[in-house]
Each structure stands twice: as C-alpha cells, then as structure tokens.
C-alpha cells in the first residue's frame, strides 16, 4: 500500500513537472536556461539601441547635453531607461491584476512620441523645466491610456481585422526606412551607406539566413539565429576596428570617426555598479514634475494613438507568433500596461514605455513566444541598469550590425499585417478601407511637409508618422461605410476557376 502511494505521488510529481515544462514556441512553461538566456538576449539586442535613442534625442532638444554640464543626468536617465523597460516588460508578461496582457511583448521607450515631444519642448523653451513638464504630461496621459484600456472590449468593434491589419502594415512600412538607415550606418552619418557598413549588415543578414534555414529545425542555432548573427556582425566590426583605419575626411576637410568603429573607451569609462534614482533625487535632482496644458494636450492625444498602435502590435505578435487572434483580456491588459507603465516610467525621468514593434517582428520570424525566455531578457535589462558597464557594451554596438537583422525583422511586421487582413474575406468595402487608410493616411503622415499647412495641434498628431492618420482613417471608414457589400472569398475564386474550365471544355466539344 505504501509503495502504491509512493508510486502515485511520484506520478503526480512527474505530471506536475510535465505541466511546468514548455518549449520556445509555447507561451507557458519553463525551458532550460541554456535556451532561455540566448533567446531572451536576442530580444534585448534587437531593442537596446532603439530603447535609448528617443531619450538621447529629447535630452538634446531640451539642451541637457554633456557640454552644458548634464553628463551625470544623461547617464542616470539612460540607466533608468533600461531598468524601467525591464520592469514594465515583466509586468506585461506576467500581469499584476488587470495590468498586463500576458502576451510575448517587449516594452521600451517609444519613438512614436518624438515629433510631439520635440515640438512641445520648443514651445516650452527647453531646459530641465520643459523636461519636467513632459514628465508631468506623461503621468497624466499614461493614466488616461490605462483607463482607456479598461474599455477595450466595448471599443473592440471599432478594431476589426481590416483596421488592425492596416495599422500593423503602417507600422511595418514606417520601420522599413529605419531598418535601412541602421544597415547603412545611421541616418546623418558622414559614411552613411559606405561599403564597410553595408558589408557588416550583409554579414549579419546572411548569417541569420544560413543559421535559420541550414541548421537543424528547432535547434538552438536555428531559433537563436538573430542573436548569433548579430554577435557575428559585432565580432566582424571589432576586427575591422582593430585592423582598418578608424577615421575619414569629409569633402570640406573635417575629420570624423567611421560609424562602424567600436568605441572601447565608453566601456572603460562606465561604472560597474550604480543605483537608479527617481526624479528629484540624486543625479535627477534637477528634474521636477510640472503640469502644463501646452504639454498635456498634445501628449495626451498621442497616448490615444499609441493605444491603437499597441492594439496593432499585440494583434500582430499573437497572429505572427501564436497563429490565433488576440483575446479581449490580452488587448485590454496590454493597453493598460502600456499606459500605466508609461506613467511609472515618468517618475524615473523616462519617456513613455510602449510595445516595441522591433520585437514583434522578431517573434514573427522566430515564432519564439516563451514567457520564461522573454523574462530572462527583461531581467538582463534591469541588470544593465544597475551595471552601466554591461549597458555600455550593448550601447556602443554599431548601427550597421543591428541593421542586418532589422531589415528582416521590420519587413516581417508588414507580413503580419497582411496575415491579419486576410484572416477574413476581403470585399470592395475592405479594399476601400485598406487602400485609403494606407494610401492617403500613411502617405500623408510619412511624407515630409505634406501636413505643414494644417493647424499646429493637427501637425503634432498627423506629422512625422504615417501610423496615426492611417489608424484614424481606418477607424472612421470602418464605422462609416455600410456593411454587407460584396465580398470575394477564396472559395469564389475556386468556383470561378472551375466554371471557367467547364466553359472551355464545353467550347472545345462544340468545335469538335
């Protein structure tokens, strides 16, 4: 009897252990650390530069530069950006109450707010006061988005596949140029598009393709192909830095450092350990929350827009990584986390934290959605925030290295949008919505100067990104156009083909 009980207990334990096991392609369950660590780092590498860049740009617009005596402040804010991204990602993966969608989404500093933030800073005169006003507006806007997320279910009728698919396509289109800029060394760099930059990017891209398609399926080499490809490209860049000339000369005689050069000095100068501060304390003592309507109104409107973008990102990652539709609770929890996470970030002086489209593309390519693996990446971000030296190793990576992977990842977002749209029959009504939303909406928003004649606040909303006008037009057209217009299904195409072949056969017999 005792042996029987022990046997049952052992069986139950084994069953419990089995329930805790997972694969890289399942959201639930643990996988070995030997797989989880590289798969998690893969996501961190994909978003690391993009997580820091918006903060660097806004600090520059505010005049918070090293030359102005804000070196320690800049370092502290970049440190906080890594910690906050890691914490908010963990909440998104596991959820705290209604906050968090439990979806394989990586959170990070949003670049979608850049146009609005830069214009707001200019309107407020710059400096730490303007930066504090931005943080105050982000607290208000983030809470507002969190409340909006709680009502996603009744609002979901405004976001059918036609709308969310159009938004995801716009997201993918908006990132294609970003990926190419990375591949070429970084927009505005003197050696943009140089052969060394293109060579490094192509090495990364070819490495990813070879590892993904010429190694054993589901092996660590295959599912970690993006990370390994980036590491290979990084090593190539280091070797080139050591053996090739590091500087060039512009046409006007100015000496510059090539964008593919790895700056080892930044690693030596970084601290090993440093504790993050909230605003008003330590290195962030000069920044204080303030609330100004000139900042709250345009930034608040952008939080509505980013809620729509988050719905698109979650729809894309669930479609691309799990081959199903996102549920109401996933969409609602994801948007709530997006908003409250951004409000939380503001207390650390960090810009809004939203779903990272780069990582949506990575999921679409690899199909790796395991929560444990992604949480390892999030924890690594937190560690980077406490250990600036590790962060420095990541931050000095040449953009052309990331570009080799980015061109593939960003294009896959576009494919996810197409998959979303084609989940349901496409008729003349759907074609009209998609065509106008992408053609007019995305076209206007992504074309420089196209909205220059619009009122100031409309320029803040519609300028700089085609995602916003595309989303608005798709929602309005979906609500306005009558339902029940003719739809063309795959079965109709098949029947038409059969009918056509029957007619040809009959005509052939008549001719005989």
PDB file of N, CA and C in Angstrom, residues 186-282:
ATOM      1  N   UNK A 186      23.495  54.521 -39.969  1.00  0.00           N
ATOM      2  CA  UNK A 186      22.833  55.541 -39.162  1.00  0.00           C
ATOM      3  C   UNK A 186      22.577  56.798 -39.965  1.00  0.00           C
ATOM      4  N   UNK A 187      21.332  57.268 -39.943  1.00  0.00           N
ATOM      5  CA  UNK A 187      20.969  58.464 -40.709  1.00  0.00           C
ATOM      6  C   UNK A 187      21.808  59.655 -40.264  1.00  0.00           C
ATOM      7  N   UNK A 188      22.302  60.408 -41.251  1.00  0.00           N
ATOM      8  CA  UNK A 188      23.072  61.612 -40.956  1.00  0.00           C
ATOM      9  C   UNK A 188      24.555  61.390 -40.747  1.00  0.00           C
ATOM     10  N   UNK A 189      25.009  60.136 -40.707  1.00  0.00           N
ATOM     11  CA  UNK A 189      26.435  59.866 -40.515  1.00  0.00           C
ATOM     12  C   UNK A 189      27.203  60.177 -41.809  1.00  0.00           C
ATOM     13  N   UNK A 190      28.425  60.723 -41.699  1.00  0.00           N
ATOM     14  CA  UNK A 190      29.197  61.072 -42.911  1.00  0.00           C
ATOM     15  C   UNK A 190      29.464  59.876 -43.820  1.00  0.00           C
ATOM     16  N   UNK A 191      29.588  58.683 -43.235  1.00  0.00           N
ATOM     17  CA  UNK A 191      29.865  57.488 -44.051  1.00  0.00           C
ATOM     18  C   UNK A 191      28.613  56.654 -44.279  1.00  0.00           C
ATOM     19  N   UNK A 192      27.460  57.313 -44.265  1.00  0.00           N
ATOM     20  CA  UNK A 192      26.183  56.620 -44.492  1.00  0.00           C
ATOM     21  C   UNK A 192      26.213  55.871 -45.819  1.00  0.00           C
ATOM     22  N   UNK A 193      25.875  54.589 -45.777  1.00  0.00           N
ATOM     23  CA  UNK A 193      25.833  53.784 -46.996  1.00  0.00           C
ATOM     24  C   UNK A 193      27.188  53.349 -47.515  1.00  0.00           C
ATOM     25  N   UNK A 194      28.236  53.501 -46.692  1.00  0.00           N
ATOM     26  CA  UNK A 194      29.579  53.112 -47.145  1.00  0.00           C
ATOM     27  C   UNK A 194      29.681  51.597 -47.265  1.00  0.00           C
ATOM     28  N   UNK A 195      30.654  51.139 -48.026  1.00  0.00           N
ATOM     29  CA  UNK A 195      30.843  49.705 -48.238  1.00  0.00           C
ATOM     30  C   UNK A 195      31.093  48.940 -46.932  1.00  0.00           C
ATOM     31  N   UNK A 196      31.904  49.473 -45.985  1.00  0.00           N
ATOM     32  CA  UNK A 196      32.088  48.739 -44.723  1.00  0.00           C
ATOM     33  C   UNK A 196      30.781  48.551 -43.952  1.00  0.00           C
ATOM     34  N   UNK A 197      29.947  49.603 -43.919  1.00  0.00           N
ATOM     35  CA  UNK A 197      28.659  49.479 -43.224  1.00  0.00           C
ATOM     36  C   UNK A 197      27.778  48.429 -43.892  1.00  0.00           C
ATOM     37  N   UNK A 198      27.674  48.491 -45.203  1.00  0.00           N
ATOM     38  CA  UNK A 198      26.857  47.526 -45.935  1.00  0.00           C
ATOM     39  C   UNK A 198      27.407  46.122 -45.773  1.00  0.00           C
ATOM     40  N   UNK A 199      28.746  45.987 -45.780  1.00  0.00           N
ATOM     41  CA  UNK A 199      29.367  44.676 -45.622  1.00  0.00           C
ATOM     42  C   UNK A 199      28.996  44.055 -44.273  1.00  0.00           C
ATOM     43  N   UNK A 200      29.100  44.840 -43.187  1.00  0.00           N
ATOM     44  CA  UNK A 200      28.772  44.323 -41.852  1.00  0.00           C
ATOM     45  C   UNK A 200      27.304  43.910 -41.790  1.00  0.00           C
ATOM     46  N   UNK A 201      26.419  44.757 -42.302  1.00  0.00           N
ATOM     47  CA  UNK A 201      24.996  44.447 -42.287  1.00  0.00           C
ATOM     48  C   UNK A 201      24.664  43.187 -43.074  1.00  0.00           C
ATOM     49  N   UNK A 202      25.290  43.034 -44.238  1.00  0.00           N
ATOM     50  CA  UNK A 202      25.034  41.850 -45.068  1.00  0.00           C
ATOM     51  C   UNK A 202      25.583  40.591 -44.405  1.00  0.00           C
ATOM     52  N   UNK A 203      26.721  40.703 -43.705  1.00  0.00           N
ATOM     53  CA  UNK A 203      27.262  39.560 -42.965  1.00  0.00           C
ATOM     54  C   UNK A 203      26.249  39.085 -41.932  1.00  0.00           C
ATOM     55  N   UNK A 204      25.642  40.032 -41.210  1.00  0.00           N
ATOM     56  CA  UNK A 204      24.636  39.682 -40.207  1.00  0.00           C
ATOM     57  C   UNK A 204      23.431  39.008 -40.867  1.00  0.00           C
ATOM     58  N   UNK A 205      22.933  39.608 -41.936  1.00  0.00           N
ATOM     59  CA  UNK A 205      21.744  39.092 -42.609  1.00  0.00           C
ATOM     60  C   UNK A 205      21.981  37.694 -43.173  1.00  0.00           C
ATOM     61  N   UNK A 206      23.108  37.495 -43.843  1.00  0.00           N
ATOM     62  CA  UNK A 206      23.423  36.176 -44.415  1.00  0.00           C
ATOM     63  C   UNK A 206      23.602  35.137 -43.312  1.00  0.00           C
ATOM     64  N   UNK A 207      24.229  35.544 -42.199  1.00  0.00           N
ATOM     65  CA  UNK A 207      24.418  34.620 -41.079  1.00  0.00           C
ATOM     66  C   UNK A 207      23.075  34.158 -40.530  1.00  0.00           C
ATOM     67  N   UNK A 208      22.130  35.088 -40.402  1.00  0.00           N
ATOM     68  CA  UNK A 208      20.797  34.746 -39.894  1.00  0.00           C
ATOM     69  C   UNK A 208      20.101  33.763 -40.833  1.00  0.00           C
ATOM     70  N   UNK A 209      20.167  34.044 -42.128  1.00  0.00           N
ATOM     71  CA  UNK A 209      19.510  33.169 -43.118  1.00  0.00           C
ATOM     72  C   UNK A 209      20.105  31.762 -43.076  1.00  0.00           C
ATOM     73  N   UNK A 210      21.440  31.682 -43.044  1.00  0.00           N
ATOM     74  CA  UNK A 210      22.102  30.373 -43.035  1.00  0.00           C
ATOM     75  C   UNK A 210      21.764  29.600 -41.763  1.00  0.00           C
ATOM     76  N   UNK A 211      21.809  30.283 -40.626  1.00  0.00           N
ATOM     77  CA  UNK A 211      21.527  29.601 -39.357  1.00  0.00           C
ATOM     78  C   UNK A 211      20.066  29.169 -39.269  1.00  0.00           C
ATOM     79  N   UNK A 212      19.175  30.004 -39.775  1.00  0.00           N
ATOM     80  CA  UNK A 212      17.750  29.715 -39.647  1.00  0.00           C
ATOM     81  C   UNK A 212      17.315  28.574 -40.569  1.00  0.00           C
ATOM     82  N   UNK A 213      17.882  28.510 -41.768  1.00  0.00           N
ATOM     83  CA  UNK A 213      17.377  27.575 -42.766  1.00  0.00           C
ATOM     84  C   UNK A 213      18.338  26.430 -43.106  1.00  0.00           C
ATOM     85  N   UNK A 214      19.581  26.482 -42.611  1.00  0.00           N
ATOM     86  CA  UNK A 214      20.526  25.424 -42.946  1.00  0.00           C
ATOM     87  C   UNK A 214      21.054  24.695 -41.708  1.00  0.00           C
ATOM     88  N   UNK A 215      20.417  24.934 -40.564  1.00  0.00           N
ATOM     89  CA  UNK A 215      20.719  24.150 -39.372  1.00  0.00           C
ATOM     90  C   UNK A 215      19.484  23.344 -39.006  1.00  0.00           C
ATOM     91  N   UNK A 216      19.644  22.428 -38.071  1.00  0.00           N
ATOM     92  CA  UNK A 216      18.534  21.566 -37.686  1.00  0.00           C
ATOM     93  C   UNK A 216      17.360  22.399 -37.164  1.00  0.00           C
ATOM     94  N   UNK A 217      16.175  22.113 -37.657  1.00  0.00           N
ATOM     95  CA  UNK A 217      14.984  22.848 -37.255  1.00  0.00           C
ATOM     96  C   UNK A 217      14.768  22.721 -35.743  1.00  0.00           C
ATOM     97  N   UNK A 218      14.419  23.861 -35.115  1.00  0.00           N
ATOM     98  CA  UNK A 218      14.158  23.946 -33.675  1.00  0.00           C
ATOM     99  C   UNK A 218      15.405  23.763 -32.823  1.00  0.00           C
ATOM    100  N   UNK A 219      16.586  23.714 -33.452  1.00  0.00           N
ATOM    101  CA  UNK A 219      17.819  23.663 -32.665  1.00  0.00           C
ATOM    102  C   UNK A 219      18.121  25.062 -32.138  1.00  0.00           C
ATOM    103  N   UNK A 220      19.018  25.154 -31.146  1.00  0.00           N
ATOM    104  CA  UNK A 220      19.351  26.451 -30.567  1.00  0.00           C
ATOM    105  C   UNK A 220      19.980  27.373 -31.603  1.00  0.00           C
ATOM    106  N   UNK A 221      20.700  26.793 -32.578  1.00  0.00           N
ATOM    107  CA  UNK A 221      21.292  27.611 -33.638  1.00  0.00           C
ATOM    108  C   UNK A 221      20.221  28.240 -34.518  1.00  0.00           C
ATOM    109  N   UNK A 222      19.155  27.489 -34.756  1.00  0.00           N
ATOM    110  CA  UNK A 222      18.084  27.990 -35.613  1.00  0.00           C
ATOM    111  C   UNK A 222      17.240  29.043 -34.913  1.00  0.00           C
ATOM    112  N   UNK A 223      16.788  28.751 -33.688  1.00  0.00           N
ATOM    113  CA  UNK A 223      15.881  29.678 -33.021  1.00  0.00           C
ATOM    114  C   UNK A 223      16.611  30.892 -32.450  1.00  0.00           C
ATOM    115  N   UNK A 224      17.957  30.802 -32.290  1.00  0.00           N
ATOM    116  CA  UNK A 224      18.752  31.950 -31.831  1.00  0.00           C
ATOM    117  C   UNK A 224      19.508  32.586 -32.987  1.00  0.00           C
ATOM    118  N   UNK A 225      19.034  32.366 -34.199  1.00  0.00           N
ATOM    119  CA  UNK A 225      19.773  32.816 -35.383  1.00  0.00           C
ATOM    120  C   UNK A 225      19.989  34.329 -35.397  1.00  0.00           C
ATOM    121  N   UNK A 226      18.992  35.096 -34.922  1.00  0.00           N
ATOM    122  CA  UNK A 226      19.129  36.562 -34.939  1.00  0.00           C
ATOM    123  C   UNK A 226      20.235  37.000 -33.979  1.00  0.00           C
ATOM    124  N   UNK A 227      20.221  36.466 -32.756  1.00  0.00           N
ATOM    125  CA  UNK A 227      21.255  36.827 -31.779  1.00  0.00           C
ATOM    126  C   UNK A 227      22.639  36.422 -32.274  1.00  0.00           C
ATOM    127  N   UNK A 228      22.780  35.197 -32.757  1.00  0.00           N
ATOM    128  CA  UNK A 228      24.088  34.720 -33.214  1.00  0.00           C
ATOM    129  C   UNK A 228      24.564  35.538 -34.403  1.00  0.00           C
ATOM    130  N   UNK A 229      23.643  35.862 -35.316  1.00  0.00           N
ATOM    131  CA  UNK A 229      24.013  36.691 -36.459  1.00  0.00           C
ATOM    132  C   UNK A 229      24.517  38.057 -36.033  1.00  0.00           C
ATOM    133  N   UNK A 230      23.865  38.652 -35.034  1.00  0.00           N
ATOM    134  CA  UNK A 230      24.294  39.964 -34.536  1.00  0.00           C
ATOM    135  C   UNK A 230      25.660  39.853 -33.850  1.00  0.00           C
ATOM    136  N   UNK A 231      25.867  38.785 -33.078  1.00  0.00           N
ATOM    137  CA  UNK A 231      27.173  38.585 -32.428  1.00  0.00           C
ATOM    138  C   UNK A 231      28.271  38.446 -33.477  1.00  0.00           C
ATOM    139  N   UNK A 232      27.994  37.694 -34.540  1.00  0.00           N
ATOM    140  CA  UNK A 232      28.983  37.543 -35.627  1.00  0.00           C
ATOM    141  C   UNK A 232      29.303  38.905 -36.233  1.00  0.00           C
ATOM    142  N   UNK A 233      28.266  39.688 -36.509  1.00  0.00           N
ATOM    143  CA  UNK A 233      28.494  41.021 -37.069  1.00  0.00           C
ATOM    144  C   UNK A 233      29.262  41.927 -36.128  1.00  0.00           C
ATOM    145  N   UNK A 234      28.990  41.824 -34.822  1.00  0.00           N
ATOM    146  CA  UNK A 234      29.696  42.629 -33.820  1.00  0.00           C
ATOM    147  C   UNK A 234      31.179  42.259 -33.809  1.00  0.00           C
ATOM    148  N   UNK A 235      31.482  40.954 -33.870  1.00  0.00           N
ATOM    149  CA  UNK A 235      32.881  40.498 -33.894  1.00  0.00           C
ATOM    150  C   UNK A 235      33.588  41.013 -35.141  1.00  0.00           C
ATOM    151  N   UNK A 236      32.895  40.968 -36.276  1.00  0.00           N
ATOM    152  CA  UNK A 236      33.475  41.487 -37.518  1.00  0.00           C
ATOM    153  C   UNK A 236      33.778  42.978 -37.373  1.00  0.00           C
ATOM    154  N   UNK A 237      32.857  43.733 -36.746  1.00  0.00           N
ATOM    155  CA  UNK A 237      33.077  45.167 -36.550  1.00  0.00           C
ATOM    156  C   UNK A 237      34.271  45.426 -35.638  1.00  0.00           C
ATOM    157  N   UNK A 238      34.432  44.609 -34.586  1.00  0.00           N
ATOM    158  CA  UNK A 238      35.575  44.761 -33.679  1.00  0.00           C
ATOM    159  C   UNK A 238      36.882  44.500 -34.425  1.00  0.00           C
ATOM    160  N   UNK A 239      36.905  43.426 -35.233  1.00  0.00           N
ATOM    161  CA  UNK A 239      38.119  43.099 -36.006  1.00  0.00           C
ATOM    162  C   UNK A 239      38.452  44.234 -36.968  1.00  0.00           C
ATOM    163  N   UNK A 240      37.436  44.761 -37.646  1.00  0.00           N
ATOM    164  CA  UNK A 240      37.664  45.871 -38.574  1.00  0.00           C
ATOM    165  C   UNK A 240      38.173  47.108 -37.837  1.00  0.00           C
ATOM    166  N   UNK A 241      37.665  47.331 -36.620  1.00  0.00           N
ATOM    167  CA  UNK A 241      38.120  48.474 -35.815  1.00  0.00           C
ATOM    168  C   UNK A 241      39.596  48.352 -35.481  1.00  0.00           C
ATOM    169  N   UNK A 242      40.047  47.131 -35.223  1.00  0.00           N
ATOM    170  CA  UNK A 242      41.438  46.904 -34.823  1.00  0.00           C
ATOM    171  C   UNK A 242      42.420  46.924 -35.989  1.00  0.00           C
ATOM    172  N   UNK A 243      41.973  46.557 -37.194  1.00  0.00           N
ATOM    173  CA  UNK A 243      42.919  46.395 -38.310  1.00  0.00           C
ATOM    174  C   UNK A 243      42.777  47.454 -39.411  1.00  0.00           C
ATOM    175  N   UNK A 244      41.672  48.184 -39.447  1.00  0.00           N
ATOM    176  CA  UNK A 244      41.455  49.172 -40.508  1.00  0.00           C
ATOM    177  C   UNK A 244      41.519  50.586 -39.955  1.00  0.00           C
ATOM    178  N   UNK A 245      41.763  51.586 -40.812  1.00  0.00           N
ATOM    179  CA  UNK A 245      41.724  52.985 -40.353  1.00  0.00           C
ATOM    180  C   UNK A 245      40.348  53.315 -39.771  1.00  0.00           C
ATOM    181  N   UNK A 246      40.340  54.077 -38.693  1.00  0.00           N
ATOM    182  CA  UNK A 246      39.105  54.385 -37.982  1.00  0.00           C
ATOM    183  C   UNK A 246      38.487  55.716 -38.383  1.00  0.00           C
ATOM    184  N   UNK A 247      39.217  56.545 -39.094  1.00  0.00           N
ATOM    185  CA  UNK A 247      38.726  57.885 -39.384  1.00  0.00           C
ATOM    186  C   UNK A 247      38.765  58.195 -40.878  1.00  0.00           C
ATOM    187  N   UNK A 248      37.874  59.083 -41.274  1.00  0.00           N
ATOM    188  CA  UNK A 248      37.821  59.546 -42.646  1.00  0.00           C
ATOM    189  C   UNK A 248      37.774  61.070 -42.683  1.00  0.00           C
ATOM    190  N   UNK A 249      37.751  61.618 -43.878  1.00  0.00           N
ATOM    191  CA  UNK A 249      37.730  63.075 -44.048  1.00  0.00           C
ATOM    192  C   UNK A 249      36.594  63.441 -44.996  1.00  0.00           C
ATOM    193  N   UNK A 250      35.762  64.405 -44.594  1.00  0.00           N
ATOM    194  CA  UNK A 250      34.665  64.855 -45.444  1.00  0.00           C
ATOM    195  C   UNK A 250      35.199  65.744 -46.562  1.00  0.00           C
ATOM    196  N   UNK A 251      34.307  66.116 -47.471  1.00  0.00           N
ATOM    197  CA  UNK A 251      34.702  66.949 -48.613  1.00  0.00           C
ATOM    198  C   UNK A 251      35.244  68.305 -48.176  1.00  0.00           C
ATOM    199  N   UNK A 252      34.784  68.822 -47.025  1.00  0.00           N
ATOM    200  CA  UNK A 252      35.266  70.121 -46.555  1.00  0.00           C
ATOM    201  C   UNK A 252      36.458  70.004 -45.609  1.00  0.00           C
ATOM    202  N   UNK A 253      37.025  68.805 -45.513  1.00  0.00           N
ATOM    203  CA  UNK A 253      38.237  68.619 -44.728  1.00  0.00           C
ATOM    204  C   UNK A 253      38.023  68.253 -43.270  1.00  0.00           C
ATOM    205  N   UNK A 254      36.792  68.035 -42.855  1.00  0.00           N
ATOM    206  CA  UNK A 254      36.510  67.673 -41.465  1.00  0.00           C
ATOM    207  C   UNK A 254      36.819  66.192 -41.227  1.00  0.00           C
ATOM    208  N   UNK A 255      37.547  65.909 -40.155  1.00  0.00           N
ATOM    209  CA  UNK A 255      37.887  64.531 -39.805  1.00  0.00           C
ATOM    210  C   UNK A 255      36.762  63.946 -38.943  1.00  0.00           C
ATOM    211  N   UNK A 256      36.353  62.728 -39.236  1.00  0.00           N
ATOM    212  CA  UNK A 256      35.292  62.075 -38.477  1.00  0.00           C
ATOM    213  C   UNK A 256      35.637  60.594 -38.272  1.00  0.00           C
ATOM    214  N   UNK A 257      35.005  59.999 -37.264  1.00  0.00           N
ATOM    215  CA  UNK A 257      35.184  58.568 -36.987  1.00  0.00           C
ATOM    216  C   UNK A 257      34.108  57.775 -37.708  1.00  0.00           C
ATOM    217  N   UNK A 258      34.488  56.712 -38.352  1.00  0.00           N
ATOM    218  CA  UNK A 258      33.529  55.883 -39.088  1.00  0.00           C
ATOM    219  C   UNK A 258      32.459  55.347 -38.130  1.00  0.00           C
ATOM    220  N   UNK A 259      31.244  55.245 -38.626  1.00  0.00           N
ATOM    221  CA  UNK A 259      30.125  54.810 -37.780  1.00  0.00           C
ATOM    222  C   UNK A 259      30.221  53.344 -37.391  1.00  0.00           C
ATOM    223  N   UNK A 260      31.001  52.538 -38.107  1.00  0.00           N
ATOM    224  CA  UNK A 260      31.113  51.118 -37.780  1.00  0.00           C
ATOM    225  C   UNK A 260      32.213  50.833 -36.754  1.00  0.00           C
ATOM    226  N   UNK A 261      32.919  51.867 -36.322  1.00  0.00           N
ATOM    227  CA  UNK A 261      34.006  51.704 -35.363  1.00  0.00           C
ATOM    228  C   UNK A 261      33.430  51.461 -33.967  1.00  0.00           C
ATOM    229  N   UNK A 262      33.979  50.490 -33.255  1.00  0.00           N
ATOM    230  CA  UNK A 262      33.551  50.162 -31.892  1.00  0.00           C
ATOM    231  C   UNK A 262      34.362  51.003 -30.907  1.00  0.00           C
ATOM    232  N   UNK A 263      33.676  51.804 -30.072  1.00  0.00           N
ATOM    233  CA  UNK A 263      34.322  52.732 -29.139  1.00  0.00           C
ATOM    234  C   UNK A 263      34.584  52.054 -27.794  1.00  0.00           C
ATOM    235  N   UNK A 264      35.772  51.472 -27.637  1.00  0.00           N
ATOM    236  CA  UNK A 264      36.100  50.749 -26.412  1.00  0.00           C
ATOM    237  C   UNK A 264      36.221  51.680 -25.208  1.00  0.00           C
ATOM    238  N   UNK A 265      36.499  52.969 -25.434  1.00  0.00           N
ATOM    239  CA  UNK A 265      36.669  53.918 -24.333  1.00  0.00           C
ATOM    240  C   UNK A 265      35.382  54.050 -23.514  1.00  0.00           C
ATOM    241  N   UNK A 266      34.227  53.954 -24.204  1.00  0.00           N
ATOM    242  CA  UNK A 266      32.945  54.067 -23.499  1.00  0.00           C
ATOM    243  C   UNK A 266      32.770  52.937 -22.492  1.00  0.00           C
ATOM    244  N   UNK A 267      33.318  51.760 -22.807  1.00  0.00           N
ATOM    245  CA  UNK A 267      33.227  50.626 -21.868  1.00  0.00           C
ATOM    246  C   UNK A 267      34.128  50.872 -20.669  1.00  0.00           C
ATOM    247  N   UNK A 268      35.347  51.359 -20.919  1.00  0.00           N
ATOM    248  CA  UNK A 268      36.278  51.614 -19.812  1.00  0.00           C
ATOM    249  C   UNK A 268      35.758  52.694 -18.872  1.00  0.00           C
ATOM    250  N   UNK A 269      35.078  53.692 -19.422  1.00  0.00           N
ATOM    251  CA  UNK A 269      34.614  54.816 -18.608  1.00  0.00           C
ATOM    252  C   UNK A 269      33.368  54.488 -17.792  1.00  0.00           C
ATOM    253  N   UNK A 270      32.609  53.466 -18.172  1.00  0.00           N
ATOM    254  CA  UNK A 270      31.360  53.136 -17.482  1.00  0.00           C
ATOM    255  C   UNK A 270      31.628  52.507 -16.121  1.00  0.00           C
ATOM    256  N   UNK A 271      30.736  52.769 -15.151  1.00  0.00           N
ATOM    257  CA  UNK A 271      30.858  52.193 -13.811  1.00  0.00           C
ATOM    258  C   UNK A 271      30.440  50.723 -13.828  1.00  0.00           C
ATOM    259  N   UNK A 272      30.896  49.997 -12.811  1.00  0.00           N
ATOM    260  CA  UNK A 272      30.462  48.616 -12.664  1.00  0.00           C
ATOM    261  C   UNK A 272      29.085  48.547 -12.010  1.00  0.00           C
ATOM    262  N   UNK A 273      28.878  49.335 -10.948  1.00  0.00           N
ATOM    263  CA  UNK A 273      27.619  49.308 -10.208  1.00  0.00           C
ATOM    264  C   UNK A 273      27.131  50.739  -9.998  1.00  0.00           C
ATOM    265  N   UNK A 274      25.836  50.961 -10.190  1.00  0.00           N
ATOM    266  CA  UNK A 274      25.236  52.268  -9.920  1.00  0.00           C
ATOM    267  C   UNK A 274      23.756  52.058  -9.630  1.00  0.00           C
ATOM    268  N   UNK A 275      23.237  52.798  -8.671  1.00  0.00           N
ATOM    269  CA  UNK A 275      21.843  52.635  -8.235  1.00  0.00           C
ATOM    270  C   UNK A 275      20.970  53.681  -8.933  1.00  0.00           C
ATOM    271  N   UNK A 276      19.875  53.264  -9.584  1.00  0.00           N
ATOM    272  CA  UNK A 276      18.981  54.223 -10.248  1.00  0.00           C
ATOM    273  C   UNK A 276      18.291  55.145  -9.242  1.00  0.00           C
ATOM    274  N   UNK A 277      17.976  56.371  -9.682  1.00  0.00           N
ATOM    275  CA  UNK A 277      17.271  57.345  -8.852  1.00  0.00           C
ATOM    276  C   UNK A 277      15.951  57.737  -9.500  1.00  0.00           C
ATOM    277  N   UNK A 278      14.993  58.166  -8.684  1.00  0.00           N
ATOM    278  CA  UNK A 278      13.768  58.763  -9.215  1.00  0.00           C
ATOM    279  C   UNK A 278      14.004  60.259  -9.359  1.00  0.00           C
ATOM    280  N   UNK A 279      13.146  60.932 -10.131  1.00  0.00           N
ATOM    281  CA  UNK A 279      13.346  62.357 -10.368  1.00  0.00           C
ATOM    282  C   UNK A 279      13.197  63.128  -9.056  1.00  0.00           C
ATOM    283  N   UNK A 280      14.026  64.164  -8.936  1.00  0.00           N
ATOM    284  CA  UNK A 280      14.048  64.974  -7.722  1.00  0.00           C
ATOM    285  C   UNK A 280      15.097  64.524  -6.725  1.00  0.00           C
ATOM    286  N   UNK A 281      15.786  63.404  -6.996  1.00  0.00           N
ATOM    287  CA  UNK A 281      16.779  62.874  -6.071  1.00  0.00           C
ATOM    288  C   UNK A 281      18.055  62.486  -6.825  1.00  0.00           C
ATOM    289  N   UNK A 282      19.178  62.481  -6.109  1.00  0.00           N
ATOM    290  CA  UNK A 282      20.444  62.042  -6.680  1.00  0.00           C
ATOM    291  C   UNK A 282      20.824  62.809  -7.940  1.00  0.00           C
TER     292      UNK A 282
END
